[in-house]
XYZ file of C-alpha atoms in Angstrom:
403
model
C 135.327 117.675 111.153
C 134.255 117.123 114.748
C 137.513 118.638 115.999
C 139.587 121.370 114.380
C 142.949 122.886 115.303
C 144.535 126.241 114.616
C 148.308 126.063 114.302
C 150.082 129.378 114.773
C 152.944 130.332 112.417
C 156.204 128.976 113.718
C 157.785 132.431 113.698
C 155.475 133.576 116.483
C 154.933 130.251 118.254
C 158.606 129.331 118.747
C 161.907 131.161 119.206
C 163.973 131.264 116.047
C 166.397 128.412 115.511
C 166.854 125.018 113.935
C 164.149 122.562 114.962
C 163.588 118.852 114.670
C 160.893 116.510 115.884
C 161.965 114.541 118.944
C 160.497 112.033 121.367
C 161.009 112.179 125.107
C 163.310 109.157 125.342
C 165.434 110.379 122.424
C 165.690 113.866 123.951
C 166.652 112.310 127.280
C 169.329 110.202 125.575
C 170.778 113.256 123.831
C 170.668 115.153 127.123
C 172.728 112.454 128.810
C 175.310 112.516 126.013
C 175.443 116.324 126.155
C 175.878 116.210 129.940
C 178.812 113.824 129.667
C 180.487 116.050 127.063
C 179.897 119.180 129.143
C 181.309 117.393 132.196
C 184.227 116.016 130.177
C 183.469 112.578 131.607
C 182.738 109.265 129.884
C 179.064 108.259 130.010
C 178.303 104.804 131.376
C 174.850 103.225 131.215
C 174.186 100.103 133.245
C 170.689 98.960 132.384
C 168.249 96.111 131.970
C 165.579 96.378 129.247
C 162.149 97.383 130.510
C 159.191 99.115 128.883
C 159.011 102.100 128.417
C 162.695 102.861 129.159
C 164.415 100.486 126.730
C 164.649 103.097 123.955
C 167.291 104.955 125.983
C 169.520 101.869 126.092
C 168.949 101.327 122.359
C 169.845 104.930 121.524
C 172.882 105.317 123.760
C 174.346 102.075 122.407
C 174.739 103.895 119.059
C 177.048 106.593 120.403
C 180.387 105.002 121.244
C 182.006 107.813 119.262
C 180.941 110.182 122.071
C 182.589 108.090 124.773
C 179.380 106.288 125.712
C 179.547 102.780 127.135
C 176.359 100.755 127.478
C 176.029 97.542 129.463
C 172.914 95.400 129.134
C 173.007 93.567 132.442
C 171.409 90.267 133.369
C 168.952 91.984 135.730
C 168.051 95.340 137.268
C 170.295 94.900 140.309
C 173.339 94.109 138.188
C 172.603 97.122 135.998
C 172.667 99.657 138.812
C 175.561 97.875 140.530
C 177.661 98.266 137.408
C 176.596 101.906 137.081
C 177.547 102.671 140.685
C 180.908 101.018 140.111
C 181.401 103.241 137.079
C 180.564 106.290 139.210
C 183.223 105.210 141.705
C 185.611 104.933 138.763
C 185.010 108.500 137.597
C 182.280 108.196 134.954
C 178.994 109.994 134.602
C 176.932 106.942 135.518
C 173.301 106.272 134.584
C 170.828 103.473 135.101
C 167.473 103.442 133.292
C 164.335 101.596 134.327
C 160.651 101.852 135.208
C 158.808 101.408 138.500
C 159.343 97.639 138.942
C 163.060 98.105 138.353
C 163.285 100.933 140.872
C 161.993 98.502 143.495
C 164.866 96.137 142.706
C 167.426 98.934 142.584
C 166.421 100.509 145.905
C 169.156 98.902 148.017
C 171.891 100.047 145.640
C 170.391 103.545 145.491
C 170.720 103.596 149.279
C 174.344 102.490 148.874
C 174.910 105.385 146.468
C 173.443 107.736 149.081
C 175.891 106.345 151.643
C 178.869 106.445 149.274
C 177.845 109.941 148.129
C 178.638 109.330 144.475
C 176.950 110.898 141.424
C 174.469 108.510 139.806
C 171.454 109.212 137.591
C 168.463 106.929 138.147
C 166.095 107.410 135.201
C 162.579 106.144 135.924
C 160.227 106.156 132.939
C 157.024 105.607 134.907
C 154.269 103.231 133.826
C 151.074 101.793 135.270
C 151.458 99.632 138.362
C 151.604 97.956 140.815
C 153.797 94.925 140.088
C 154.053 94.413 136.323
C 150.932 96.550 135.983
C 150.403 98.220 132.616
C 153.795 98.233 130.847
C 152.575 100.232 127.844
C 150.370 102.726 129.721
C 151.392 105.916 131.469
C 151.191 106.835 135.166
C 152.805 109.224 137.664
C 152.643 106.909 140.650
C 156.367 106.497 141.447
C 156.833 109.880 143.139
C 156.609 108.613 146.706
C 158.752 105.611 145.759
C 161.431 107.982 144.465
C 161.150 110.142 147.573
C 161.034 107.470 150.263
C 161.408 104.004 148.740
C 164.590 103.042 150.606
C 165.430 101.841 154.093
C 166.640 104.403 156.587
C 166.964 108.127 155.982
C 168.173 108.101 152.378
C 167.260 111.432 150.732
C 167.594 111.680 146.948
C 166.943 114.707 144.701
C 164.055 114.295 142.246
C 163.768 116.076 138.883
C 160.839 115.731 136.443
C 160.593 116.941 132.825
C 157.300 118.435 131.651
C 157.357 117.815 127.878
C 159.173 115.448 125.492
C 161.672 118.142 124.461
C 162.154 119.190 128.077
C 163.610 115.735 128.768
C 166.852 117.037 127.234
C 167.138 119.924 129.696
C 165.980 117.795 132.622
C 168.790 115.307 131.938
C 171.343 118.123 132.022
C 169.850 119.456 135.263
C 169.872 116.026 136.915
C 173.519 115.590 135.902
C 174.392 119.028 137.313
C 172.929 118.161 140.680
C 174.501 114.699 140.788
C 177.983 115.943 139.903
C 177.981 119.112 141.992
C 176.494 117.563 145.131
C 177.835 113.979 144.799
C 174.501 112.252 145.110
C 172.236 109.900 143.209
C 169.437 111.804 141.450
C 166.044 110.546 140.294
C 164.849 111.666 136.867
C 161.100 110.955 136.687
C 159.714 110.803 133.169
C 156.766 108.640 132.091
C 155.421 106.683 129.144
C 153.419 109.650 127.853
C 156.565 111.798 127.576
C 158.814 108.916 126.496
C 156.747 108.049 123.443
C 155.275 111.485 122.774
C 157.028 113.962 120.495
C 157.186 117.673 119.796
C 159.379 120.202 117.982
C 162.716 120.715 119.726
C 165.040 123.620 119.093
C 168.542 122.231 118.760
C 170.656 124.247 121.229
C 174.046 125.737 120.476
C 176.890 124.152 122.414
C 177.723 127.450 124.118
C 174.180 127.517 125.539
C 174.791 124.334 127.517
C 175.930 124.502 131.162
C 179.534 123.851 132.161
C 179.363 120.632 134.206
C 183.072 120.009 134.678
C 184.129 118.765 138.092
C 187.509 118.571 139.796
C 188.656 115.159 140.967
C 190.614 114.964 144.202
C 194.326 115.342 143.465
C 196.056 114.899 146.793
C 195.850 115.225 150.580
C 193.109 117.519 151.889
C 193.557 117.331 155.671
C 196.366 117.898 158.141
C 196.492 115.810 161.316
C 197.515 117.220 164.698
C 201.053 115.904 164.199
C 201.357 117.728 160.873
C 200.858 114.693 158.669
C 198.947 115.428 155.457
C 196.287 112.817 154.667
C 193.297 112.316 152.390
C 189.918 112.340 154.069
C 187.241 110.988 151.671
C 184.373 112.553 153.648
C 185.778 116.026 154.169
C 183.124 118.310 152.727
C 182.876 121.367 150.542
C 181.624 124.191 152.754
C 178.989 125.352 150.255
C 177.612 122.130 148.786
C 178.539 119.673 151.572
C 179.767 117.387 148.777
C 182.640 115.054 149.546
C 185.713 114.836 147.266
C 185.554 112.496 144.263
C 188.714 110.399 144.248
C 189.357 108.201 141.224
C 190.597 104.724 142.233
C 194.280 104.226 141.557
C 195.268 107.819 142.298
C 198.390 107.575 144.505
C 197.786 108.634 148.096
C 193.993 108.730 147.789
C 193.280 105.146 148.840
C 190.138 104.979 150.993
C 187.517 102.552 152.210
C 183.983 102.489 150.809
C 180.957 100.391 151.711
C 177.464 100.510 153.067
C 178.281 100.536 156.782
C 178.008 103.961 158.421
C 181.129 106.065 158.085
C 182.964 108.330 160.452
C 182.653 111.935 159.401
C 185.770 113.022 157.580
C 187.845 109.845 157.650
C 185.223 107.514 156.170
C 186.195 104.792 158.639
C 183.498 102.430 159.878
C 181.679 103.966 162.842
C 178.942 102.740 165.174
C 179.096 105.872 167.311
C 175.515 107.124 167.928
C 176.424 110.808 167.771
C 178.349 110.330 164.534
C 175.433 108.478 162.936
C 173.022 111.274 163.825
C 175.492 113.802 162.450
C 175.902 111.922 159.164
C 172.147 111.414 158.717
C 171.486 115.106 159.255
C 174.418 116.104 157.031
C 173.205 113.965 154.130
C 169.738 115.486 154.510
C 171.157 119.006 154.705
C 173.122 118.416 151.514
C 169.896 117.655 149.640
C 167.914 120.425 151.323
C 170.554 123.002 150.322
C 170.669 122.099 146.616
C 170.417 125.253 144.545
C 167.180 125.115 142.539
C 165.628 128.117 140.763
C 162.558 129.857 142.110
C 159.224 129.154 140.458
C 157.601 131.577 138.041
C 153.821 131.694 138.291
C 151.699 132.016 135.166
C 149.042 134.416 136.499
C 148.038 136.796 133.713
C 145.404 138.685 135.673
C 147.316 138.890 138.937
C 144.078 138.433 140.900
C 143.375 134.736 140.393
C 141.720 132.861 143.224
C 142.708 129.387 142.004
C 146.229 127.991 141.534
C 146.745 124.822 139.481
C 149.915 123.042 140.631
C 151.353 120.277 138.476
C 154.460 118.231 137.816
C 155.740 116.098 134.987
C 153.686 115.267 131.911
C 150.468 116.867 133.166
C 151.936 120.177 131.947
C 150.322 119.937 128.501
C 146.760 119.122 129.583
C 146.911 121.588 132.492
C 148.135 124.395 130.229
C 145.433 123.660 127.658
C 142.748 123.565 130.349
C 143.918 126.852 131.869
C 143.824 128.504 128.434
C 140.238 127.307 127.930
C 139.147 128.784 131.240
C 140.870 132.090 130.510
C 139.227 132.230 127.102
C 135.915 131.843 128.947
C 136.759 134.836 131.157
C 138.005 133.015 134.253
C 141.105 134.026 136.248
C 143.306 131.002 136.903
C 146.991 130.787 137.859
C 149.310 127.937 136.947
C 152.670 126.785 138.263
C 154.597 123.651 137.342
C 157.308 121.858 139.314
C 160.514 120.511 137.821
C 162.288 120.045 141.157
C 160.314 117.808 143.513
C 163.099 117.292 146.045
C 164.095 119.752 147.229
C 161.074 121.854 146.372
C 161.724 125.434 145.187
C 162.287 127.894 148.000
C 159.439 130.219 147.011
C 156.763 127.528 146.663
C 155.373 128.096 150.158
C 154.958 131.821 149.541
C 153.249 131.115 146.195
C 150.792 128.653 147.724
C 149.909 131.213 150.397
C 148.697 133.700 147.776
C 145.749 131.611 146.614
C 142.556 130.566 148.344
C 142.290 127.351 146.320
C 145.016 124.991 145.131
C 144.239 122.069 142.810
C 146.840 119.395 142.018
C 146.048 117.224 138.960
C 148.032 113.967 138.978
C 147.996 110.573 137.307
C 148.084 108.824 140.679
C 145.957 108.952 143.823
C 147.346 112.282 145.051
C 151.021 111.769 145.861
C 152.265 115.323 145.270
C 149.163 116.716 146.972
C 150.001 114.599 150.036
C 153.532 116.036 150.140
C 152.289 119.604 149.661
C 149.667 119.296 152.390
C 152.216 117.825 154.816
C 154.990 120.347 154.159
C 153.038 123.573 153.731
C 149.810 122.847 155.660
C 147.665 124.112 152.783
C 144.353 122.649 151.656
C 145.676 121.312 148.353
C 142.899 119.450 146.570
C 143.675 116.436 144.407
C 142.192 115.800 141.013
C 143.401 112.393 139.932
C 143.029 109.590 137.432
C 144.899 106.294 137.084
C 143.448 104.746 133.950
C 146.711 104.543 132.018
C 145.757 107.545 129.909
C 146.807 111.219 130.079
C 144.328 113.875 131.125
C 142.190 115.542 128.465
C 142.050 119.321 128.369
C 138.253 119.499 128.426
C 138.097 117.081 131.343
C 140.546 119.180 133.368
C 138.864 122.445 132.410
C 135.542 121.099 133.701
C 137.119 120.008 136.989
C 138.880 123.342 137.487
C 135.666 125.256 136.742
C 133.926 123.230 139.437
C 136.740 124.091 141.857
C 136.355 127.781 140.990
C 132.620 127.686 141.593
C 132.787 125.431 144.655
C-alpha cells in the first residue's frame, strides 16, 4: 500500500466508556437537545434548508418526544424571526444556516442583540461568496460572524474543533446565550458537519446545569415607593437583563429595535443613554466567562506556536506530531471561543517568537490577532474547498521554523 495507518488500541487511545460513531451535524443536533433538557426549556428551531446545515433540521424534526419543535420557514429571514419570537416566549431558540443565510439573517441578529434575548445562530460554513461552493468546506465566515451587522452589535462566537466536539460546543453556546441573554454564533463547517469520529456518550450527570430563572415580579422601586418591573435592569455579575415570559402578570414591557432607555426599556434618543447602552452591551460580551487556554508544548522551549480554530484542529495536530517525530519543538493551541477571546491568549502569544495561523480563508483570525495583540502572526491559508493535509501543513511549519 502507498499509505498505511497504525491504529492504537481503544483502551489507550480513548477514555473508557460507551462509544458510537457520530457526524458533526448529528452531534450538534444531540447537543442542542441535551442543552434544552439541561435548561428545562423547550427547544425551538426556526430554519430554512441550506447545504450543509439541513441535516440538523432533519434530525431535530425527529425528536418531538424531547419537547423539540421544528419550523421549516419559507425563507431565511422568516426562520430567524420565528426563532427570535420563540426566544421572547421562553424557549431555547435556534436557527441553522450557512454563510448566505447569515447574510439574510443579519438584521434580525442585530434585533436579538438589542432585545438581549438568548438565540443560537448555527452557521455551518461553506465555500463562498454568494452561492459559492455549497458542498465544499471553508472557514471564511469568521469576520461576518464578528462584524456582519450594522452598528455596534457584538455577538459571542464559539467554534467546535472535531465532529464529536460539536456536541460540547452546542452546550457551551447555549450556556452563554442563556446566562448572558445574547445571541451566540456557533461556527461549524462542512468538513465537521459531514465528517465523523468515535464519540463517547456522556452520562447525564456530566452535563452542565443550564437552568435559568424567569422574572417573577417587580424588580425595581421608584422614588415614590411604587414597585415596578424594569426589563433592562441588569444582573451585577453578567450584565444580563431579566427574561420575562409574555403573559406573566405585572411584567408587561415594550420591545423593539429602537434604542432603549437603560433600565426601563422605554424608547430613548438621548445621546448619553445610547453611548451607555452601546458600551454596556459590549461589556456584557467582553466579560463572558470563558476558560483559559491550555498550550500543547511538550518540550517547553518551542520557538513556534501554531494557533488554530475550528476544523483545522485535526490537520494541525497531525502536522505538529510529524514535526515532533522529526525532532522539532513546536507548540500548539486551539481556540474554541473566538469572541471574547480567552483571557490568557495575549500572554501565550508573547511567549513565542513565531506564530503561524493556518486557516481555510485568507487570514481572518490572523487579522484579528494582529490587531488585538500587535503580534506578527503569520497566515498560512488555502481556500480550495478542501481541508488541509497533514504533510502540507508540516512542510509549511518546517519552513516557518527554518525561516
